[in-house]
Amino acid sequence: MRTIRRNAPTDQSQVTAARSYHHIVCRSLVAKLPQSASVRPVEDAVARHDFASVLGLVQWAVANKIRFTGCRPDIRNGVRGIYATGDCNAGDILAAVPLQSCLVVLPDERCPFPESLPQDVWAALPWYGQLALKLLHERSLGPGSRFADYLPALPACVDIPVLWPPEHVRLLQYPYLEQQILDEQEEWDRLYDTVRCHLDRHGLTRADVFWALACARSRTFAGPHLPTSPLVMLLAGVVAGAAAAVAASATSGSIAASDPASLLTAILPSAVAMLGIPTLWQMAEARRAASGEPGTVLYAVSPFIDMFNHDSRAKSECVFIPGRDEFRVAAGEPLQRGQQVLISYGNQSNDALLQRYGFVQLDGNQHDRYVVQDMLRLLERPLDRYMTVSTQEVREAARGLDLPAGSLDQVVLTAAGPPQQTLEAVANLLAVLAVRRPNLPHGELPSAEALVAITCTEEERAAASSLQDDEAALTQLARWEAWEEETTATFPDERRTFADGAAAMAGLMTLEDKSVQLEFKALEEALTFAGAVEAQGGIIDEAAASDGNRIGEGDMVSSSRPLPVVSLEPVLPPCELATFGCDVERYRTALMFRIAKKRVLQSGASVL
């Protein structure tokens, strides 16, 4: 789900905590935060800009013949999306965007700006590279671009994993996707190197190109490209019909108007040819496009429709209507006024959702999966335990089976368990190894299902954190955000310093520094003590000290006047937040992804 976020660089943070009737300030816990530190909630200026961009999008959509009924883009509770403006019935067309109002890349399209980029370089780019350069070109035109009022509605930052540093990618704890992301990073680097010398003279940087690539990758819809114009198909039908009519008249001679049967016999071949040829022609081209044959698919950033958010359970989807050359979204179920309208982006696992769009559907994604890259490696330990076979013996036995691809490598596990061919491969492997160990009691051998369940457990245990750890961290993060939200609402002047300080504390807690630990403990004691003091309490002369380490007089905890009550107990964010550069949204996404993957592993093991 696309959310509003802001990256606010800061050099220093001052821990500010609020407790019942007291304002506690500790200036001794000061830490330097990374430049990417994220502060919540979104500030008013940023929110105003986003609302203005959404209003501009609506006005632009009307001017560009985009039809929308019963819905409109909006921002509610920090979530950009499309919301119903009235009750809608299933089947109602909610939005229709003509192809001419989209930013489109067609197969074999020639470079639209040859003065900036040679044709051979353009032709060698993948579709998303071409689409990204078109997006940058439109942005460079400024007010002269026909998309000038649409471009501000695009996110300033698209946080997809290809833009993450490698250490953040590794924290996903999923080797399969980690490799996919690292490969994609190398691909984007090569793409940038290819066009760099042509873009430098226009002042376009690596950050510009990667932003455009991220927008193209996360906001594009695909549709069938029918290279033959409908008019040409119709003319072909007319010509074929005329030819059929001439042939019929030549063979049957003159036809009396009073003989309806003869007249129908003469006209029928002509009518069939006139109507059937265009239909069959279009069906053939559509079939080629559906198969993904090169040169048969167009890619488009479709304004307005690109603001629909995803849910795999949604019954609405975006479809391309070749006869009208437009993308269309119809309500798949009844909608109520104020409800967010969600569509399905297709049967996508959380791997694809995270890699392409930067979000995770934690609950209800029936298409989620877990890919085990090398199940044979995971089988080696339990096989050695049950059958006393070496790694080499296991590998040799597997090679002798001549297994099909996907049996023991790149195995796709779902909540329903492993594929049948994997269970058959493990059973065959057990049979071969049992022949080599004839003295082994047959009753002690585990079944193929039990062995696969063991590999799922082994894969989960290999992760740096358990499912319970990740769920607890996600809960703690939510509690900290709730506390922060209430506290910053009560003390609006301290919004920035409070959030920075909490993140600094989380970062400091990751250091094995005794003085830091002591000072943190002192702050905790100060918080507890302050909560017990009456509202009319004066100045607390000194804070807690331990092992000779003190918070000095300049760091007094004071309460000069009664303050509003903060009902929630103070909560610190999870320590791992610091390893994500204090980027709350990215850390939350990574936690949700890890939880989703481990749930698939556990579900797959439990059904065996």
Coordinates of C-alpha atoms in Angstrom, one line a residue:
M1 CA 0.0 0.0 0.0
R2 CA 1.4 3.4 -0.9
T3 CA 1.7 5.7 2.1
I4 CA 2.8 9.2 2.6
R5 CA 6.3 9.3 4.1
R6 CA 9.0 11.9 4.6
N7 CA 12.7 11.5 5.0
A8 CA 13.9 14.2 7.4
P9 CA 17.7 14.5 7.7
T10 CA 18.9 15.6 11.1
D11 CA 22.3 16.0 12.7
Q12 CA 21.4 15.7 16.4
S13 CA 18.5 14.4 18.4
Q14 CA 17.4 15.3 21.9
V15 CA 15.5 12.8 23.8
T16 CA 12.2 14.2 24.9
A17 CA 9.7 12.1 26.9
A18 CA 6.4 13.0 28.3
R19 CA 4.8 11.5 31.3
S20 CA 1.7 12.3 33.4
Y21 CA 1.9 16.0 34.5
H22 CA 5.6 16.3 33.7
H23 CA 7.9 17.2 30.9
I24 CA 11.1 15.2 31.2
V25 CA 14.1 16.4 29.2
C26 CA 17.4 14.5 29.1
R27 CA 20.1 16.2 27.0
S28 CA 22.8 13.7 27.8
L29 CA 21.5 11.1 25.3
V30 CA 22.5 12.8 22.1
A31 CA 23.3 10.8 19.0
K32 CA 24.1 11.5 15.4
L33 CA 21.4 10.0 13.2
P34 CA 21.9 9.0 9.5
Q35 CA 20.7 11.3 6.8
S36 CA 17.9 9.0 5.9
A37 CA 16.2 9.1 9.4
S38 CA 12.5 9.2 9.0
V39 CA 10.2 11.2 11.3
R40 CA 6.5 10.6 11.8
P41 CA 3.9 11.8 11.5
V42 CA 3.9 13.7 8.1
E43 CA 4.2 17.4 8.6
D44 CA 1.4 19.7 7.5
A45 CA 3.4 21.3 4.7
V46 CA 4.0 17.9 3.1
A47 CA 0.4 16.9 3.6
R48 CA -0.8 20.1 2.0
H49 CA 1.4 19.5 -1.1
D50 CA 0.1 16.0 -1.5
F51 CA -3.5 17.1 -1.2
A52 CA -2.8 19.8 -3.8
S53 CA -1.2 17.3 -6.2
V54 CA -4.3 15.0 -5.9
L55 CA -6.6 17.9 -6.7
G56 CA -4.4 18.8 -9.6
L57 CA -4.7 15.2 -10.8
V58 CA -8.5 15.3 -10.7
Q59 CA -8.5 18.5 -12.8
W60 CA -6.0 17.1 -15.3
A61 CA -8.0 13.8 -15.6
V62 CA -11.2 15.7 -16.5
A63 CA -9.3 17.8 -19.1
N64 CA -7.8 14.7 -20.7
K65 CA -11.0 12.8 -21.1
I66 CA -10.5 10.3 -18.3
R67 CA -13.9 9.2 -17.1
F68 CA -14.5 8.3 -13.5
T69 CA -17.8 7.8 -11.8
G70 CA -18.6 7.2 -8.1
C71 CA -14.9 7.5 -7.0
R72 CA -12.0 9.9 -6.9
P73 CA -8.4 10.0 -5.6
D74 CA -7.9 11.1 -2.0
I75 CA -5.7 10.9 1.0
R76 CA -7.3 9.5 4.1
N77 CA -5.4 8.5 7.3
G78 CA -2.1 9.0 5.4
V79 CA -3.1 6.6 2.7
R80 CA -3.2 7.7 -1.0
G81 CA -5.8 5.8 -2.9
I82 CA -9.1 5.8 -4.8
Y83 CA -12.2 6.2 -2.6
A84 CA -15.9 5.7 -3.4
T85 CA -17.8 9.0 -3.4
G86 CA -21.2 7.2 -3.4
D87 CA -22.7 3.7 -3.3
C88 CA -21.7 1.6 -6.3
N89 CA -23.1 -1.7 -7.7
A90 CA -21.0 -4.6 -9.0
G91 CA -20.3 -4.1 -12.7
D92 CA -20.3 -0.3 -12.5
I93 CA -17.5 1.2 -14.5
L94 CA -15.4 3.3 -12.0
A95 CA -12.7 4.6 -14.2
A96 CA -11.7 4.5 -17.9
V97 CA -8.4 6.0 -19.2
P98 CA -7.9 6.4 -22.9
L99 CA -4.6 5.1 -24.2
Q100 CA -3.8 8.6 -25.6
S101 CA -3.9 9.9 -22.0
C102 CA -1.3 7.4 -20.8
L103 CA 2.5 7.4 -21.0
V104 CA 3.0 4.4 -23.4
V105 CA 5.8 2.3 -24.8
L106 CA 4.8 0.3 -27.9
P107 CA 6.8 -2.6 -29.3
D108 CA 9.5 -1.6 -31.8
E109 CA 8.7 2.1 -31.1
R110 CA 11.4 4.5 -32.4
C111 CA 13.1 6.9 -30.0
P112 CA 10.8 9.9 -29.5
F113 CA 13.8 12.2 -28.7
P114 CA 16.6 11.2 -31.1
E115 CA 18.4 14.5 -30.5
S116 CA 19.1 13.3 -26.9
L117 CA 19.4 9.5 -27.4
P118 CA 20.6 7.5 -30.4
Q119 CA 18.1 5.0 -31.8
D120 CA 20.4 2.0 -31.3
V121 CA 20.8 2.8 -27.6
W122 CA 17.0 3.3 -27.3
A123 CA 16.2 0.0 -29.0
A124 CA 18.6 -1.9 -26.7
L125 CA 16.8 -0.7 -23.6
P126 CA 14.1 -2.9 -21.9
W127 CA 10.6 -1.5 -21.9
Y128 CA 10.8 -0.1 -18.4
G129 CA 14.0 1.7 -19.3
Q130 CA 12.3 3.3 -22.3
L131 CA 9.3 4.2 -20.1
A132 CA 11.6 5.8 -17.5
L133 CA 13.3 8.0 -20.1
K134 CA 9.9 9.1 -21.4
L135 CA 8.9 10.0 -17.9
L136 CA 12.1 12.0 -17.4
H137 CA 11.6 13.7 -20.8
E138 CA 8.1 14.8 -19.8
R139 CA 9.4 16.1 -16.5
S140 CA 12.1 18.1 -18.2
L141 CA 9.5 19.9 -20.4
G142 CA 8.0 21.5 -17.2
P143 CA 4.7 23.3 -17.8
G144 CA 5.0 22.5 -21.5
S145 CA 4.5 18.8 -20.9
R146 CA 1.0 17.4 -21.5
F147 CA 1.5 15.5 -18.2
A148 CA 2.5 18.7 -16.3
D149 CA -0.4 18.5 -13.8
Y150 CA -0.1 14.7 -13.4
L151 CA 3.6 14.5 -12.6
P152 CA 3.3 16.2 -9.1
A153 CA 1.0 13.3 -8.1
L154 CA 3.8 10.8 -8.5
P155 CA 5.6 9.9 -5.3
A156 CA 8.9 11.7 -4.6
C157 CA 10.3 8.5 -3.2
V158 CA 9.4 4.9 -4.4
D159 CA 11.0 2.7 -1.7
I160 CA 11.4 -0.6 -3.5
P161 CA 14.2 -3.1 -2.5
V162 CA 16.2 -2.5 -5.6
L163 CA 17.0 0.9 -4.1
W164 CA 17.9 -0.5 -0.7
P165 CA 21.6 -1.0 0.4
P166 CA 22.7 -4.6 0.5
E167 CA 22.7 -4.8 4.3
H168 CA 19.0 -3.9 4.3
V169 CA 18.2 -6.5 1.6
R170 CA 20.0 -9.2 3.7
L171 CA 17.7 -8.3 6.7
L172 CA 14.8 -9.7 4.7
Q173 CA 16.1 -13.1 5.7
Y174 CA 15.1 -14.7 2.4
P175 CA 18.0 -15.9 0.2
Y176 CA 15.9 -16.4 -2.9
L177 CA 14.6 -12.8 -3.1
E178 CA 17.9 -11.4 -1.9
Q179 CA 19.6 -12.8 -5.0
Q180 CA 16.8 -11.5 -7.2
I181 CA 17.2 -8.0 -5.8
L182 CA 21.0 -8.0 -6.0
D183 CA 20.7 -9.2 -9.7
E184 CA 18.2 -6.4 -10.4
Q185 CA 20.5 -3.8 -8.8
E186 CA 23.3 -4.9 -11.1
E187 CA 20.9 -4.7 -14.1
W188 CA 19.9 -1.1 -13.2
D189 CA 23.5 -0.1 -12.8
R190 CA 24.3 -1.4 -16.3
L191 CA 21.3 0.4 -17.7
Y192 CA 22.4 3.6 -16.1
D193 CA 25.9 3.2 -17.4
T194 CA 24.5 2.7 -20.9
V195 CA 22.6 6.0 -21.0
R196 CA 24.7 8.1 -18.6
C197 CA 26.8 9.9 -21.2
H198 CA 23.7 10.9 -23.0
L199 CA 21.9 12.2 -19.9
D200 CA 24.7 14.0 -18.2
R201 CA 24.5 16.9 -20.6
H202 CA 20.9 17.3 -19.6
G203 CA 21.7 17.5 -15.9
L204 CA 20.0 14.1 -15.2
T205 CA 21.7 12.2 -12.3
R206 CA 21.7 8.6 -11.2
A207 CA 19.0 9.5 -8.6
D208 CA 16.8 10.9 -11.4
V209 CA 17.1 7.8 -13.5
F210 CA 16.5 5.4 -10.6
W211 CA 13.4 7.4 -9.5
A212 CA 12.0 7.1 -13.0
L213 CA 12.8 3.4 -13.2
A214 CA 11.1 2.8 -9.8
C215 CA 8.0 4.7 -11.0
A216 CA 7.9 2.8 -14.2
R217 CA 8.3 -0.6 -12.5
S218 CA 5.7 0.1 -9.8
R219 CA 3.0 2.0 -11.7
T220 CA 2.8 0.3 -15.1
F221 CA -0.1 -1.7 -16.6
A222 CA 0.3 -4.0 -19.6
G223 CA -2.1 -4.5 -22.4
P224 CA -2.3 -6.4 -25.7
H225 CA -0.8 -4.5 -28.6
L226 CA -2.9 -5.2 -31.8
P227 CA -0.6 -3.8 -34.5
T228 CA -3.4 -3.9 -37.1
S229 CA -5.9 -1.0 -36.9
P230 CA -9.6 -2.0 -36.5
L231 CA -10.3 0.1 -39.6
V232 CA -7.9 -1.9 -41.6
M233 CA -9.5 -5.1 -40.3
L234 CA -13.0 -3.8 -41.2
L235 CA -11.9 -2.8 -44.7
A236 CA -10.4 -6.3 -45.2
G237 CA -13.8 -7.7 -44.2
V238 CA -15.6 -5.4 -46.6
V239 CA -13.3 -6.4 -49.5
A240 CA -13.7 -10.1 -48.6
G241 CA -17.5 -9.7 -48.4
A242 CA -17.6 -8.0 -51.8
A243 CA -15.5 -10.7 -53.3
A244 CA -17.8 -13.4 -51.8
A245 CA -20.9 -11.6 -53.2
V246 CA -19.3 -11.4 -56.7
A247 CA -18.4 -15.0 -56.6
A248 CA -21.9 -16.0 -55.5
S249 CA -23.6 -14.0 -58.3
A250 CA -21.2 -15.4 -60.9
T251 CA -22.0 -19.0 -59.9
S252 CA -25.8 -18.6 -59.5
G253 CA -26.6 -16.1 -62.1
S254 CA -29.4 -13.6 -61.5
I255 CA -31.4 -14.0 -58.4
A256 CA -35.0 -13.1 -58.2
A257 CA -36.0 -10.7 -55.4
S258 CA -39.1 -12.8 -54.9
D259 CA -37.1 -15.8 -53.9
P260 CA -35.9 -15.1 -50.3
A261 CA -34.1 -18.4 -49.9
S262 CA -32.0 -17.8 -52.9
L263 CA -31.3 -14.2 -51.8
L264 CA -30.3 -15.3 -48.4
T265 CA -28.0 -18.0 -49.9
A266 CA -26.3 -15.4 -52.0
I267 CA -25.9 -12.8 -49.2
L268 CA -24.8 -15.2 -46.4
P269 CA -21.2 -15.8 -47.6
S270 CA -20.7 -12.1 -48.1
A271 CA -22.0 -11.3 -44.6
V272 CA -19.9 -14.0 -42.9
A273 CA -16.8 -12.7 -44.6
M274 CA -17.5 -9.1 -43.8
L275 CA -18.1 -9.7 -40.1
G276 CA -16.0 -12.8 -39.4
I277 CA -12.6 -11.8 -40.9
P278 CA -12.1 -8.7 -38.6
T279 CA -13.3 -10.7 -35.6
L280 CA -11.0 -13.7 -36.3
W281 CA -8.1 -11.3 -37.1
Q282 CA -8.5 -9.5 -33.8
M283 CA -8.8 -12.7 -31.8
A284 CA -5.6 -14.1 -33.4
E285 CA -3.7 -11.0 -32.4
A286 CA -5.1 -11.0 -28.9
R287 CA -4.1 -14.6 -28.5
R288 CA -0.6 -13.8 -29.5
A289 CA -0.5 -10.9 -27.0
A290 CA -1.9 -13.1 -24.2
S291 CA 0.9 -15.6 -24.8
G292 CA 3.5 -12.8 -24.2
E293 CA 5.0 -13.2 -27.6
P294 CA 7.6 -10.4 -28.2
G295 CA 6.1 -7.4 -30.0
T296 CA 2.5 -8.0 -28.9
V297 CA 2.4 -6.3 -25.5
L298 CA 2.3 -2.5 -24.7
Y299 CA 3.2 -1.0 -21.4
A300 CA 1.6 2.2 -20.0
V301 CA 1.6 4.4 -16.9
S302 CA -2.1 5.0 -16.7
P303 CA -2.8 8.2 -14.7
F304 CA -5.7 8.0 -12.2
I305 CA -5.8 4.2 -12.4
D306 CA -2.3 4.0 -11.0
M307 CA -3.7 5.3 -7.7
F308 CA -5.8 2.2 -7.1
N309 CA -4.2 0.1 -4.3
H310 CA -3.9 -3.6 -4.3
D311 CA -5.5 -6.5 -2.3
S312 CA -5.3 -10.0 -3.6
R313 CA -8.8 -10.7 -2.4
A314 CA -10.3 -7.8 -4.4
K315 CA -12.7 -8.7 -7.1
S316 CA -12.0 -5.6 -9.2
E317 CA -9.1 -5.4 -11.6
C318 CA -7.7 -3.2 -14.4
V319 CA -8.3 -4.5 -17.9
F320 CA -7.4 -3.2 -21.3
I321 CA -10.3 -2.9 -23.9
P322 CA -8.7 -3.2 -27.3
G323 CA -11.8 -2.1 -29.2
R324 CA -11.8 1.3 -27.3
D325 CA -8.1 1.5 -26.7
E326 CA -8.5 2.3 -23.0
F327 CA -7.7 0.9 -19.6
R328 CA -10.8 0.3 -17.5
V329 CA -11.7 -0.6 -13.9
A330 CA -15.2 -1.9 -13.0
A331 CA -16.5 -2.6 -9.6
G332 CA -16.2 -6.3 -8.9
E333 CA -18.6 -6.0 -5.9
P334 CA -20.9 -3.5 -4.3
L335 CA -19.1 -0.5 -2.7
Q336 CA -20.2 1.9 0.0
R337 CA -19.6 5.6 0.2
G338 CA -16.2 6.4 1.7
Q339 CA -14.8 2.9 1.2
Q340 CA -11.4 2.6 -0.4
V341 CA -11.7 0.9 -3.8
L342 CA -9.1 -1.8 -4.0
I343 CA -8.1 -3.8 -7.1
S344 CA -6.1 -6.9 -7.7
Y345 CA -2.7 -6.5 -9.5
G346 CA -2.9 -10.2 -10.4
N347 CA -1.9 -13.4 -8.7
Q348 CA 1.2 -12.0 -7.0
S349 CA 3.1 -13.4 -4.1
N350 CA 4.6 -11.1 -1.5
D351 CA 8.0 -11.6 -3.2
A352 CA 6.6 -9.9 -6.3
L353 CA 4.6 -7.3 -4.3
L354 CA 7.7 -6.2 -2.4
Q355 CA 10.1 -6.3 -5.3
R356 CA 7.8 -4.5 -7.7
Y357 CA 5.7 -2.2 -5.6
G358 CA 7.4 -1.9 -2.2
F359 CA 4.7 -3.3 0.0
V360 CA 3.5 -6.5 1.6
Q361 CA 0.1 -8.0 2.1
L362 CA 0.5 -9.7 5.4
D363 CA -3.0 -11.3 5.7
G364 CA -5.1 -12.9 3.0
N365 CA -2.6 -13.3 0.2
Q366 CA -3.5 -16.7 -1.0
H367 CA -0.8 -16.5 -3.7
D368 CA 2.1 -16.2 -1.3
R369 CA 4.9 -18.7 -1.5
Y370 CA 8.4 -19.5 -0.2
V371 CA 11.1 -20.6 -2.6
V372 CA 13.7 -23.1 -1.2
Q373 CA 16.7 -22.7 -3.4
D374 CA 18.4 -26.0 -2.5
M375 CA 16.2 -28.5 -0.7
L376 CA 18.8 -31.2 -1.1
R377 CA 21.2 -29.3 1.1
L378 CA 18.5 -29.1 3.8
L379 CA 17.9 -32.8 3.5
E380 CA 21.5 -33.8 4.1
R381 CA 21.4 -33.4 7.9
P382 CA 18.2 -35.3 8.6
L383 CA 19.3 -38.1 6.1
D384 CA 22.6 -38.4 7.9
R385 CA 20.8 -38.6 11.2
Y386 CA 18.4 -41.3 10.1
M387 CA 20.5 -43.2 7.6
T388 CA 24.2 -42.2 8.3
V389 CA 24.8 -41.2 4.8
S390 CA 27.4 -38.5 3.8
T391 CA 26.7 -35.4 1.8
Q392 CA 28.5 -36.9 -1.2
E393 CA 26.3 -40.0 -1.1
V394 CA 23.2 -37.9 -1.0
R395 CA 24.3 -35.8 -4.0
E396 CA 25.3 -38.8 -6.0
A397 CA 22.0 -40.5 -5.4
A398 CA 20.1 -37.4 -6.4
R399 CA 22.1 -37.0 -9.7
G400 CA 21.4 -40.7 -10.5
L401 CA 17.6 -40.0 -10.3
D402 CA 17.7 -37.5 -13.2
L403 CA 15.1 -35.4 -11.5
P404 CA 13.1 -32.7 -13.4
A405 CA 13.8 -29.0 -12.6
G406 CA 12.1 -27.7 -9.5
S407 CA 12.0 -31.0 -7.8
L408 CA 14.8 -30.4 -5.2
D409 CA 16.0 -27.0 -6.4
Q410 CA 14.0 -23.7 -6.5
V411 CA 11.2 -25.6 -4.8
V412 CA 8.0 -23.5 -4.5
L413 CA 6.3 -24.0 -1.1
T414 CA 2.8 -22.7 -0.5
A415 CA 0.4 -22.8 2.4
A416 CA -0.9 -26.1 0.8
G417 CA 2.6 -27.6 1.1
P418 CA 5.2 -28.6 -1.5
P419 CA 4.5 -29.6 -5.0
Q420 CA 3.8 -33.3 -5.7
Q421 CA 7.0 -33.7 -7.7
T422 CA 9.1 -32.7 -4.7
L423 CA 7.4 -35.4 -2.5
E424 CA 8.0 -38.0 -5.3
A425 CA 11.6 -36.9 -5.7
V426 CA 12.3 -37.2 -1.9
A427 CA 10.5 -40.6 -1.8
N428 CA 12.7 -41.9 -4.7
L429 CA 15.8 -40.5 -3.0
L430 CA 14.9 -42.4 0.2
A431 CA 14.4 -45.6 -1.8
V432 CA 17.8 -45.3 -3.5
L433 CA 19.6 -44.6 -0.2
A434 CA 17.7 -47.5 1.6
V435 CA 19.1 -49.9 -1.0
R436 CA 22.6 -48.7 -0.1
R437 CA 21.8 -49.3 3.6
P438 CA 20.2 -52.7 3.6
N439 CA 20.8 -53.3 7.3
L440 CA 18.8 -50.2 8.3
P441 CA 15.5 -51.1 10.0
H442 CA 12.8 -50.0 7.6
G443 CA 10.5 -48.8 10.4
E444 CA 13.0 -46.2 11.4
L445 CA 13.0 -44.4 8.1
P446 CA 10.9 -41.2 8.0
S447 CA 8.4 -40.7 5.2
A448 CA 9.0 -38.2 2.4
E449 CA 6.4 -35.9 3.9
A450 CA 8.1 -35.9 7.3
L451 CA 11.5 -35.2 5.7
V452 CA 10.1 -32.2 3.8
A453 CA 8.4 -30.9 7.0
I454 CA 11.8 -31.1 8.7
T455 CA 13.4 -29.1 5.9
C456 CA 10.8 -26.4 6.3
T457 CA 11.6 -26.2 10.0
E458 CA 15.4 -26.2 9.3
E459 CA 14.9 -23.3 6.8
E460 CA 13.0 -21.3 9.4
R461 CA 15.6 -21.9 12.1
A462 CA 18.3 -20.7 9.8
A463 CA 16.9 -17.2 9.9
A464 CA 18.4 -14.6 12.2
S465 CA 15.1 -14.2 14.0
S466 CA 12.1 -16.4 14.7
L467 CA 8.5 -15.9 13.7
Q468 CA 7.7 -15.0 17.3
D469 CA 10.5 -12.5 17.4
D470 CA 9.3 -10.7 14.3
E471 CA 5.7 -10.7 15.4
A472 CA 6.8 -9.2 18.8
A473 CA 8.9 -6.6 17.1
L474 CA 6.0 -5.6 14.8
T475 CA 3.8 -5.3 17.9
Q476 CA 6.4 -3.2 19.8
L477 CA 6.8 -0.9 16.7
A478 CA 3.0 -0.3 16.6
R479 CA 2.9 0.4 20.4
W480 CA 5.8 2.8 20.1
E481 CA 4.1 4.6 17.2
A482 CA 0.9 4.9 19.1
W483 CA 2.8 6.3 22.1
E484 CA 4.7 8.7 19.9
E485 CA 1.5 9.8 18.2
E486 CA -0.3 10.5 21.4
T487 CA 2.7 12.2 23.0
T488 CA 3.4 14.4 20.0
A489 CA -0.2 15.4 19.8
T490 CA -0.1 16.4 23.4
F491 CA 3.2 18.2 23.0
P492 CA 3.2 19.4 19.4
D493 CA 6.3 21.6 19.9
E494 CA 8.4 18.5 20.7
R495 CA 7.3 16.4 17.8
R496 CA 10.6 16.5 16.0
T497 CA 12.9 16.1 19.0
F498 CA 10.8 13.4 20.5
A499 CA 10.9 11.2 17.4
D500 CA 14.6 11.8 16.8
G501 CA 15.4 11.0 20.5
A502 CA 13.5 7.8 20.5
A503 CA 15.3 6.6 17.4
A504 CA 18.6 7.7 18.9
M505 CA 17.9 5.7 22.0
A506 CA 17.2 2.6 19.9
G507 CA 20.4 3.1 18.1
L508 CA 22.4 3.6 21.2
M509 CA 21.0 0.4 22.7
T510 CA 22.6 -1.6 19.9
L511 CA 26.1 -0.5 21.1
E512 CA 27.9 -2.6 23.7
D513 CA 28.8 0.5 25.7
K514 CA 28.4 0.3 29.4
S515 CA 28.0 4.0 29.8
V516 CA 25.2 4.1 27.3
Q517 CA 23.5 1.2 29.1
L518 CA 23.8 3.0 32.4
E519 CA 22.5 6.3 31.1
F520 CA 19.6 4.6 29.5
K521 CA 18.8 2.9 32.8
A522 CA 19.0 6.3 34.5
L523 CA 16.6 7.7 32.1
E524 CA 14.1 4.8 32.7
E525 CA 14.4 5.4 36.4
A526 CA 13.8 9.1 35.9
L527 CA 10.7 8.4 33.9
T528 CA 9.3 6.0 36.6
F529 CA 10.1 8.5 39.3
A530 CA 8.6 11.5 37.5
G531 CA 5.3 9.6 37.0
A532 CA 4.9 9.2 40.7
V533 CA 5.4 12.9 41.5
E534 CA 2.3 15.1 42.1
A535 CA 1.3 17.6 39.4
Q536 CA 2.4 20.4 41.7
G537 CA 5.8 19.0 42.2
G538 CA 8.8 21.3 41.8
I539 CA 12.2 20.7 40.4
I540 CA 13.9 17.3 40.7
D541 CA 17.4 18.2 41.8
E542 CA 19.2 15.2 40.2
A543 CA 18.5 12.1 38.1
A544 CA 19.5 8.6 38.9
A545 CA 23.1 7.6 38.8
S546 CA 24.9 4.2 38.7
D547 CA 28.5 3.1 39.2
G548 CA 29.6 6.7 39.5
N549 CA 28.1 7.7 36.2
R550 CA 25.7 10.7 36.7
I551 CA 23.4 12.9 34.7
G552 CA 24.8 16.3 35.4
E553 CA 23.0 19.4 36.8
G554 CA 22.5 20.7 33.3
D555 CA 20.4 17.7 32.6
M556 CA 17.8 18.2 35.3
V557 CA 14.3 16.9 35.0
S558 CA 11.9 19.6 35.6
S559 CA 8.2 20.4 35.7
S560 CA 7.5 24.1 35.7
R561 CA 3.7 23.8 35.1
P562 CA 1.1 21.0 35.0
L563 CA 0.8 19.4 31.5
P564 CA -1.9 17.3 29.9
V565 CA -2.0 13.6 30.7
V566 CA -0.4 11.1 28.4
S567 CA -2.4 7.9 29.0
L568 CA 0.0 5.4 27.4
E569 CA 3.0 4.0 29.1
P570 CA 6.4 5.0 27.5
V571 CA 7.5 2.5 24.9
L572 CA 10.8 2.3 23.0
P573 CA 11.0 1.2 19.4
P574 CA 12.7 -2.2 18.6
C575 CA 16.5 -2.0 18.7
E576 CA 16.6 -3.3 15.1
L577 CA 15.1 -0.1 13.8
A578 CA 18.5 1.5 14.0
T579 CA 19.9 -1.0 11.6
F580 CA 17.4 0.3 9.0
G581 CA 18.7 3.8 9.5
C582 CA 15.6 4.6 11.6
D583 CA 13.4 4.3 8.5
V584 CA 10.2 3.2 10.2
E585 CA 8.3 2.4 7.0
R586 CA 11.1 0.3 5.6
Y587 CA 11.5 -1.6 8.8
R588 CA 7.8 -2.3 9.1
T589 CA 7.8 -3.6 5.6
A590 CA 10.7 -5.9 6.2
L591 CA 9.1 -7.2 9.4
M592 CA 5.8 -7.9 7.7
F593 CA 7.7 -9.7 4.8
R594 CA 9.6 -11.9 7.2
I595 CA 6.5 -12.8 9.1
A596 CA 4.7 -13.7 5.9
K597 CA 7.5 -15.9 4.6
K598 CA 7.8 -17.8 7.9
R599 CA 4.1 -18.3 8.1
V600 CA 4.2 -20.0 4.7
L601 CA 7.0 -22.2 5.9
Q602 CA 5.1 -23.2 9.0
S603 CA 1.8 -23.7 7.1
G604 CA 3.7 -25.9 4.5
A605 CA 5.2 -28.0 7.2
S606 CA 1.9 -28.4 9.2
V607 CA 0.0 -29.9 6.3
L608 CA 2.5 -32.7 5.8

